[in-house]
Tab-separated table of C-alpha atoms (C1' of nucleotides) in Angstrom:
chain	number	residue	atom	x	y	z
H	1	MET	CA	127.392	66.044	170.652
H	2	THR	CA	130.280	64.286	172.269
H	3	THR	CA	133.879	65.379	172.243
H	4	GLU	CA	136.405	62.930	170.889
H	5	ARG	CA	137.825	62.594	174.374
H	6	ASP	CA	134.510	61.831	176.041
H	7	ARG	CA	133.810	59.350	173.320
H	8	SER	CA	136.955	57.321	173.819
H	9	ALA	CA	136.671	57.654	177.587
H	10	ALA	CA	133.174	56.221	177.368
H	11	ILE	CA	134.367	53.292	175.316
H	12	ARG	CA	137.018	52.617	177.912
H	13	LEU	CA	134.399	52.771	180.651
H	14	PHE	CA	132.266	50.320	178.739
H	15	GLY	CA	135.284	48.024	178.407
H	16	ARG	CA	135.817	48.237	182.139
H	17	TYR	CA	132.186	47.404	182.744
H	18	LEU	CA	132.504	44.319	180.557
H	19	ARG	CA	135.731	43.178	182.176
H	20	ASP	CA	134.247	43.662	185.649
H	21	LEU	CA	131.565	41.234	184.603
H	22	GLY	CA	134.071	38.839	183.111
H	23	LEU	CA	132.731	39.369	179.626
H	24	PRO	CA	134.906	39.660	176.519
H	25	VAL	CA	135.495	43.084	174.993
H	26	THR	CA	134.868	42.293	171.353
H	27	GLN	CA	135.419	44.415	168.277
H	28	GLN	CA	131.706	44.463	167.537
H	29	ARG	CA	130.853	45.723	171.003
H	30	GLU	CA	133.387	48.510	170.732
H	31	VAL	CA	132.184	49.554	167.294
H	32	VAL	CA	128.527	49.650	168.318
H	33	ALA	CA	129.402	51.578	171.465
H	34	ASP	CA	131.451	54.008	169.391
H	35	VAL	CA	128.499	54.730	167.120
H	36	VAL	CA	126.200	55.353	170.066
H	37	PHE	CA	128.676	57.499	171.993
H	38	GLY	CA	129.532	59.474	168.883
H	39	ALA	CA	125.964	60.323	167.928
H	40	ALA	CA	124.115	63.390	169.037
H	41	GLY	CA	120.511	62.361	169.208
H	42	HIS	CA	118.169	59.528	169.926
H	43	LEU	CA	119.117	56.577	167.752
H	44	SER	CA	116.900	53.750	166.614
H	45	VAL	CA	118.402	50.340	166.007
H	46	ASP	CA	117.991	50.975	162.290
H	47	ASP	CA	119.884	54.260	162.641
H	48	ILE	CA	122.737	52.347	164.216
H	49	ALA	CA	122.628	49.608	161.602
H	50	ASP	CA	122.647	52.202	158.808
H	51	THR	CA	125.609	54.014	160.327
H	52	LEU	CA	127.509	50.762	160.637
H	53	ARG	CA	126.723	49.841	157.065
H	54	GLY	CA	127.940	53.283	156.003
H	55	CYS	CA	131.253	52.612	157.734
H	56	GLY	CA	131.567	49.300	155.963
H	57	GLU	CA	131.020	47.414	159.219
H	58	ARG	CA	129.097	44.187	158.791
H	59	ILE	CA	127.467	43.613	162.177
H	60	GLY	CA	124.256	41.642	162.620
H	61	LYS	CA	121.213	43.227	164.212
H	62	ALA	CA	121.185	40.599	166.917
H	63	THR	CA	124.610	41.788	168.003
H	64	ILE	CA	123.423	45.389	167.991
H	65	TYR	CA	120.498	44.487	170.217
H	66	ARG	CA	122.698	42.429	172.524
H	67	THR	CA	125.270	45.218	172.789
H	68	LEU	CA	122.602	47.838	173.457
H	69	ASP	CA	121.322	45.672	176.263
H	70	LEU	CA	124.775	45.751	177.848
H	71	LEU	CA	125.126	49.493	177.283
H	72	VAL	CA	121.801	50.139	178.969
H	73	ARG	CA	122.699	47.862	181.866
H	74	SER	CA	125.960	49.733	182.292
H	75	ARG	CA	123.880	52.917	182.541
H	76	LEU	CA	126.097	54.595	179.965
H	77	VAL	CA	123.123	54.603	177.604
H	78	ALA	CA	119.443	55.355	178.168
H	79	GLU	CA	116.617	53.596	176.399
H	80	HIS	CA	113.577	55.590	175.285
H	81	ASP	CA	110.197	54.764	173.854
H	82	PHE	CA	108.513	57.742	172.250
H	83	GLY	CA	105.546	55.679	171.126
H	84	GLU	CA	106.826	55.072	167.620
H	85	GLY	CA	106.682	51.305	167.893
H	86	PHE	CA	110.397	50.885	168.473
H	87	LYS	CA	112.994	51.973	170.987
H	88	ARG	CA	115.567	54.728	170.759
H	89	TYR	CA	118.927	54.933	172.487
H	90	GLU	CA	120.843	57.915	173.767
H	91	HIS	CA	124.224	58.024	175.456
H	92	ARG	CA	124.433	59.740	178.817
H	93	LEU	CA	127.674	61.626	178.364
H	94	SER	CA	126.178	65.082	178.114
H	95	ASN	CA	126.495	67.683	180.793
H	96	HIS	CA	122.884	66.974	181.640
H	97	PRO	CA	122.674	63.270	182.326
H	98	ILE	CA	119.179	63.654	183.742
H	99	HIS	CA	116.786	65.382	181.428
H	100	GLU	CA	113.292	65.060	180.024
H	101	HIS	CA	111.959	65.257	176.494
H	102	LEU	CA	109.723	67.589	174.517
H	103	ILE	CA	108.399	65.744	171.469
H	104	CYS	CA	106.833	67.624	168.588
H	105	LEU	CA	103.686	65.933	167.325
H	106	GLU	CA	104.089	67.625	163.947
H	107	CYS	CA	107.735	67.189	162.922
H	108	GLY	CA	108.910	64.586	165.429
H	109	LYS	CA	111.752	66.716	166.732
H	110	VAL	CA	112.901	65.904	170.249
H	111	VAL	CA	114.144	68.689	172.504
H	112	GLU	CA	115.710	67.993	175.860
H	113	PHE	CA	115.039	69.999	178.965
H	114	GLU	CA	115.684	69.814	182.667
H	115	SER	CA	113.087	70.226	185.327
H	116	ASN	CA	113.857	70.942	188.933
H	117	GLU	CA	110.191	70.680	189.773
H	118	LEU	CA	110.455	66.937	189.239
H	119	TYR	CA	112.545	66.578	192.371
H	120	ARG	CA	109.734	68.231	194.263
H	121	VAL	CA	107.264	65.825	192.673
H	122	GLU	CA	109.395	62.882	193.710
H	123	ASN	CA	109.651	64.129	197.257
H	124	ASN	CA	105.894	64.533	197.316
H	125	VAL	CA	105.132	60.995	196.216
H	126	ARG	CA	107.658	59.660	198.673
H	127	ARG	CA	105.994	61.563	201.471
H	128	GLU	CA	102.383	61.076	200.456
H	129	TYR	CA	102.439	57.558	199.085
H	130	GLY	CA	105.518	56.028	200.697
H	131	PHE	CA	106.717	55.353	197.163
H	132	VAL	CA	110.497	55.256	196.670
H	133	PRO	CA	111.379	56.738	193.279
H	134	VAL	CA	114.205	55.114	191.343
H	135	ARG	CA	113.820	56.524	187.867
H	136	ARG	CA	111.307	58.654	186.079
H	137	ARG	CA	110.147	59.499	182.627
H	138	LEU	CA	108.533	62.773	181.676
H	139	GLU	CA	107.612	63.392	178.091
H	140	ILE	CA	105.643	66.405	176.950
H	141	TYR	CA	104.059	66.085	173.527
H	142	GLY	CA	102.990	69.183	171.650
H	143	LEU	CA	104.160	71.632	169.025
H	144	CYS	CA	107.757	72.796	168.853
H	145	LYS	CA	108.485	76.491	168.457
H	146	GLU	CA	109.068	76.247	164.703
H	147	CYS	CA	105.878	74.302	163.968
H	148	HIS	CA	103.848	76.552	166.212
H	149	GLU	CA	105.216	79.673	164.548
H	150	ALA	CA	104.532	78.129	161.162
H	151	GLY	CA	100.889	78.110	162.158
H	152	VAL	CA	100.435	74.370	162.479
H	153	GLU	CA	97.199	73.388	164.210
H	154	LEU	CA	96.674	69.949	165.637
H	155	PRO	CA	93.326	68.379	164.835
H	156	LEU	CA	91.325	67.546	167.936
H	157	GLU	CA	89.473	64.348	167.308
H	158	GLY	CA	87.788	63.823	170.637
H	159	LEU	CA	84.238	64.433	171.703
H	160	THR	CA	83.135	68.018	171.396
H	161	CYS	CA	81.937	67.928	174.973
H	162	PRO	CA	84.889	67.648	177.345
H	163	ILE	CA	84.631	64.476	179.330
H	164	GLU	CA	85.520	66.219	182.551
H	165	THR	CA	81.924	67.367	182.698
H	166	VAL	CA	80.412	63.888	182.376
G	1	MET	CA	85.916	52.211	189.783
G	2	THR	CA	83.011	53.515	187.809
G	3	THR	CA	79.455	53.903	188.958
G	4	GLU	CA	76.787	52.176	186.940
G	5	ARG	CA	75.519	55.575	185.866
G	6	ASP	CA	78.878	56.870	184.649
G	7	ARG	CA	79.369	53.625	182.826
G	8	SER	CA	76.177	53.833	180.819
G	9	ALA	CA	76.645	57.552	180.284
G	10	ALA	CA	80.070	56.848	178.858
G	11	ILE	CA	78.694	54.262	176.494
G	12	ARG	CA	76.132	56.777	175.316
G	13	LEU	CA	78.882	59.347	174.791
G	14	PHE	CA	80.851	56.834	172.777
G	15	GLY	CA	77.764	56.149	170.676
G	16	ARG	CA	77.388	59.853	170.072
G	17	TYR	CA	81.010	60.089	169.028
G	18	LEU	CA	80.520	57.284	166.528
G	19	ARG	CA	77.336	58.780	165.112
G	20	ASP	CA	78.996	62.194	164.779
G	21	LEU	CA	81.566	60.486	162.601
G	22	GLY	CA	78.912	58.634	160.638
G	23	LEU	CA	80.105	55.280	161.935
G	24	PRO	CA	77.809	52.439	162.940
G	25	VAL	CA	77.213	51.759	166.628
G	26	THR	CA	77.658	48.017	166.669
G	27	GLN	CA	77.050	45.521	169.454
G	28	GLN	CA	80.721	44.609	169.561
G	29	ARG	CA	81.776	48.217	169.998
G	30	GLU	CA	79.334	48.709	172.833
G	31	VAL	CA	80.392	45.523	174.582
G	32	VAL	CA	84.098	46.351	174.363
G	33	ALA	CA	83.418	49.883	175.577
G	34	ASP	CA	81.362	48.504	178.443
G	35	VAL	CA	84.237	46.295	179.580
G	36	VAL	CA	86.691	49.192	179.492
G	37	PHE	CA	84.376	51.654	181.212
G	38	GLY	CA	83.442	49.095	183.841
G	39	ALA	CA	86.980	48.177	184.795
G	40	ALA	CA	88.990	49.855	187.510
G	41	GLY	CA	92.562	49.603	186.379
G	42	HIS	CA	94.836	49.581	183.404
G	43	LEU	CA	93.679	46.860	181.040
G	44	SER	CA	95.755	45.008	178.498
G	45	VAL	CA	94.125	43.740	175.345
G	46	ASP	CA	94.376	40.252	176.791
G	47	ASP	CA	92.610	41.407	179.944
G	48	ILE	CA	89.786	42.670	177.789
G	49	ALA	CA	89.678	39.509	175.686
G	50	ASP	CA	89.615	37.358	178.832
G	51	THR	CA	86.790	39.386	180.324
G	52	LEU	CA	84.798	39.072	177.130
G	53	ARG	CA	85.399	35.343	177.009
G	54	GLY	CA	84.241	35.115	180.604
G	55	CYS	CA	80.978	36.838	179.635
G	56	GLY	CA	80.476	34.393	176.810
G	57	GLU	CA	81.116	37.111	174.241
G	58	ARG	CA	82.916	35.898	171.153
G	59	ILE	CA	84.701	38.984	169.817
G	60	GLY	CA	87.858	38.825	167.738
G	61	LYS	CA	91.007	40.564	168.849
G	62	ALA	CA	91.078	42.626	165.681
G	63	THR	CA	87.743	44.112	166.701
G	64	ILE	CA	89.039	44.834	170.177
G	65	TYR	CA	92.048	46.651	168.752
G	66	ARG	CA	89.882	48.563	166.290
G	67	THR	CA	87.414	49.568	168.985
G	68	LEU	CA	90.184	50.655	171.340
G	69	ASP	CA	91.520	52.846	168.581
G	70	LEU	CA	88.152	54.578	168.377
G	71	LEU	CA	87.886	54.880	172.151
G	72	VAL	CA	91.305	56.491	172.338
G	73	ARG	CA	90.455	58.855	169.502
G	74	SER	CA	87.274	59.860	171.290
G	75	ARG	CA	89.453	60.685	174.295
G	76	LEU	CA	87.202	58.664	176.547
G	77	VAL	CA	90.055	56.223	177.021
G	78	ALA	CA	93.777	56.748	177.541
G	79	GLU	CA	96.471	54.496	176.159
G	80	HIS	CA	99.516	53.709	178.278
G	81	ASP	CA	102.808	51.978	177.707
G	82	PHE	CA	104.518	50.987	180.915
G	83	GLY	CA	107.367	49.293	179.093
G	84	GLU	CA	105.912	45.813	179.330
G	85	GLY	CA	105.962	45.241	175.587
G	86	PHE	CA	102.270	45.881	175.136
G	87	LYS	CA	99.790	48.687	175.693
G	88	ARG	CA	97.316	49.206	178.485
G	89	TYR	CA	94.030	51.093	178.381
G	90	GLU	CA	92.274	53.094	181.047
G	91	HIS	CA	88.967	54.930	180.853
G	92	ARG	CA	88.966	58.592	181.782
G	93	LEU	CA	85.773	58.732	183.795
G	94	SER	CA	87.356	59.144	187.187
G	95	ASN	CA	87.244	62.341	189.165
G	96	HIS	CA	90.847	62.822	188.202
G	97	PRO	CA	90.967	62.652	184.440
G	98	ILE	CA	94.521	63.956	184.397
G	99	HIS	CA	96.877	61.974	186.525
G	100	GLU	CA	100.279	60.385	186.428
G	101	HIS	CA	101.512	56.928	187.381
G	102	LEU	CA	103.773	55.409	190.000
G	103	ILE	CA	104.908	51.988	188.840
G	104	CYS	CA	106.456	49.510	191.248
G	105	LEU	CA	109.491	47.795	189.758
G	106	GLU	CA	109.054	44.889	192.168
G	107	CYS	CA	105.362	43.962	192.115
G	108	GLY	CA	104.164	45.864	189.054
G	109	LYS	CA	101.445	47.709	190.936
G	110	VAL	CA	100.368	51.008	189.412
G	111	VAL	CA	99.320	53.883	191.670
G	112	GLU	CA	97.849	57.076	190.297
G	113	PHE	CA	98.712	60.507	191.538
G	114	GLU	CA	98.188	64.102	190.561
G	115	SER	CA	100.892	66.692	190.285
G	116	ASN	CA	100.255	70.396	190.200
G	117	GLU	CA	103.949	70.995	189.642
G	118	LEU	CA	103.497	69.662	186.135
G	119	TYR	CA	101.505	72.717	185.150
G	120	ARG	CA	104.426	74.811	186.230
G	121	VAL	CA	106.755	72.632	184.181
G	122	GLU	CA	104.545	73.084	181.144
G	123	ASN	CA	104.458	76.827	181.570
G	124	ASN	CA	108.236	76.826	181.837
G	125	VAL	CA	108.809	74.931	178.614
G	126	ARG	CA	106.308	77.143	176.850
G	127	ARG	CA	108.143	80.227	178.020
G	128	GLU	CA	111.704	78.975	177.662
G	129	TYR	CA	111.453	76.851	174.541
G	130	GLY	CA	108.373	78.212	172.790
G	131	PHE	CA	107.033	74.657	172.953
G	132	VAL	CA	103.238	74.338	173.107
G	133	PRO	CA	102.300	71.389	175.335
G	134	VAL	CA	99.343	69.267	174.276
G	135	ARG	CA	99.664	66.177	176.409
G	136	ARG	CA	102.207	64.797	178.770
G	137	ARG	CA	103.278	61.575	180.352
G	138	LEU	CA	104.996	61.283	183.685
G	139	GLU	CA	105.841	57.890	185.060
G	140	ILE	CA	107.884	57.347	188.178
G	141	TYR	CA	109.335	53.885	188.576
G	142	GLY	CA	110.451	52.705	191.967
G	143	LEU	CA	109.323	50.730	194.987
G	144	CYS	CA	105.780	50.976	196.256
G	145	LYS	CA	105.191	51.416	199.955
G	146	GLU	CA	104.495	47.733	200.561
G	147	CYS	CA	107.547	46.453	198.724
G	148	HIS	CA	109.752	49.058	200.362
G	149	GLU	CA	108.471	48.174	203.818
G	150	ALA	CA	108.996	44.501	203.031
G	151	GLY	CA	112.675	45.342	202.674
G	152	VAL	CA	112.978	44.810	198.929
G	153	GLU	CA	116.228	46.135	197.468
G	154	LEU	CA	116.679	46.745	193.782
G	155	PRO	CA	119.933	45.502	192.303
G	156	LEU	CA	122.011	48.247	190.731
G	157	GLU	CA	123.787	46.902	187.682
G	158	GLY	CA	125.561	49.970	186.371
G	159	LEU	CA	129.182	50.995	186.552
G	160	THR	CA	130.451	51.428	190.061
G	161	CYS	CA	131.724	54.860	189.106
G	162	PRO	CA	128.834	57.225	188.451
G	163	ILE	CA	128.931	58.450	184.872
G	164	GLU	CA	128.288	62.019	185.926
G	165	THR	CA	131.954	62.235	186.836
G	166	VAL	CA	133.257	61.055	183.464
K	1	DG	C1'	70.713	48.676	149.227
K	2	DT	C1'	75.015	50.863	150.530
K	3	DC	C1'	78.521	51.139	153.636
K	4	DC	C1'	81.027	49.751	157.008
K	5	DA	C1'	82.255	46.254	160.704
K	6	DT	C1'	83.450	41.664	161.885
K	7	DG	C1'	86.219	37.507	162.254
K	8	DC	C1'	89.629	34.801	160.839
K	9	DA	C1'	94.101	34.136	159.288
K	10	DA	C1'	97.968	35.963	157.331
K	11	DA	C1'	101.117	39.705	157.355
K	12	DC	C1'	103.917	42.999	159.730
K	13	DC	C1'	107.529	44.922	162.703
K	14	DT	C1'	110.476	44.978	166.303
K	15	DT	C1'	112.913	42.176	169.252
K	16	DT	C1'	114.572	37.598	170.948
K	17	DT	C1'	116.420	33.013	170.440
K	18	DG	C1'	118.724	28.580	168.572
K	19	DC	C1'	122.598	26.933	166.559
K	20	DA	C1'	126.879	26.247	164.033
K	21	DC	C1'	130.947	28.760	163.878
K	22	DT	C1'	134.462	32.077	165.502
K	23	DA	C1'	136.976	35.064	168.583
K	24	DT	C1'	138.367	36.482	173.209
K	25	DA	C1'	141.217	35.868	177.245
J	1	DT	C1'	141.669	25.698	175.290
J	2	DA	C1'	137.506	26.958	177.672
J	3	DT	C1'	134.166	30.146	177.467
J	4	DA	C1'	131.372	33.389	175.487
J	5	DG	C1'	130.119	36.158	171.195
J	6	DT	C1'	128.696	36.464	166.384
J	7	DG	C1'	125.742	36.005	162.403
J	8	DC	C1'	122.169	34.143	160.218
J	9	DA	C1'	117.678	32.669	160.055
J	10	DA	C1'	113.787	31.323	162.442
J	11	DA	C1'	110.681	32.313	166.237
J	12	DA	C1'	108.169	35.136	169.260
J	13	DG	C1'	104.916	38.520	170.625
J	14	DG	C1'	101.993	42.364	170.028
J	15	DT	C1'	99.514	44.748	166.533
J	16	DT	C1'	97.682	45.551	161.787
J	17	DT	C1'	95.655	44.245	157.470
J	18	DG	C1'	93.143	41.647	153.531
J	19	DC	C1'	89.196	39.553	152.405
J	20	DA	C1'	84.793	37.203	152.401
J	21	DT	C1'	80.770	37.520	155.148
J	22	DG	C1'	77.346	39.767	157.990
J	23	DG	C1'	75.172	43.786	160.296
J	24	DA	C1'	73.995	48.837	160.818
J	25	DC	C1'	71.498	52.552	158.997
DNA sequence: GTCCATGCAAACCTTTTGCACTATA
DNA sequence: TATAGTGCAAAAGGTTTGCATGGAC
């Protein structure tokens, strides 16, 4: 969650970003940004549209998409694709601006975690492949603690013979 | 790349998978599978359709999508989303069935690499969060060796002030 | 002969775009 | 007042689905 102070500070930062680019700071942009900065989790565009509708704000989806594009460019917001067929958006105001995601295949819950090992991985690829890392994405899909403890089993649909032995 | 032997073995495995499920082994399914198993890289559906057209095969896209679904379910093929707006497919017959991807933001090249650190990461999340990992996805975006050596610089569009200091 | 697959086109879903109108600076 | 944004609806692009026909078993 975001504190009220972080939230308004973020909106001011977004305004600064827009002004630096010579773009107008419109009401719609501020309202969309406020929804994103004030939310805890990973919002879909529909989530944002629903929230706005709940507040009595009448903002078109095109404007939401266009504002999200600016928010992502400003790096105040991260865009995610968890394979659901649409994108999700998450502000980066937490104490852990760089984190990865655990996604439960049963209930869809997303847990965030940090991994220091990833820095080692990035150093390795830089050294071994000459590849210069800029950003990364690590998602681990599986069963969250609650689903696992509830005894959920995931059906394995693949070949009975593991392909590694082909 | 796949050897001719692996390729035909894979097609036989796919046939077995279909028969185990009581599904017909059709010509179209075998041809699509053959294209995927015979290709080196990460194929888009259009890549597959083009290859088929080049062979004089007249197979509808719906069939390609439906066959890819079966191939992915059989776990002989992996599905990827590199954020291009469409999926890519890669057979899993290599010597390194589990690998991650380095994706060049400049030229789009995809390099595969393996990371033992990831096992450690998975053990950590299991221990710390009670999360049971099933599959993972690690993609590192950046500049490949060639683009980096060619002096390519990526434009940074974000706020000048890093958000970590908000 | 019974299913199921195929191919085509239409539908679907998210995202993007064109355009007349409105608001910012 | 110039410039850019907004909202709506239409378009775009990848993927899925319905349905009549054809093929697998």
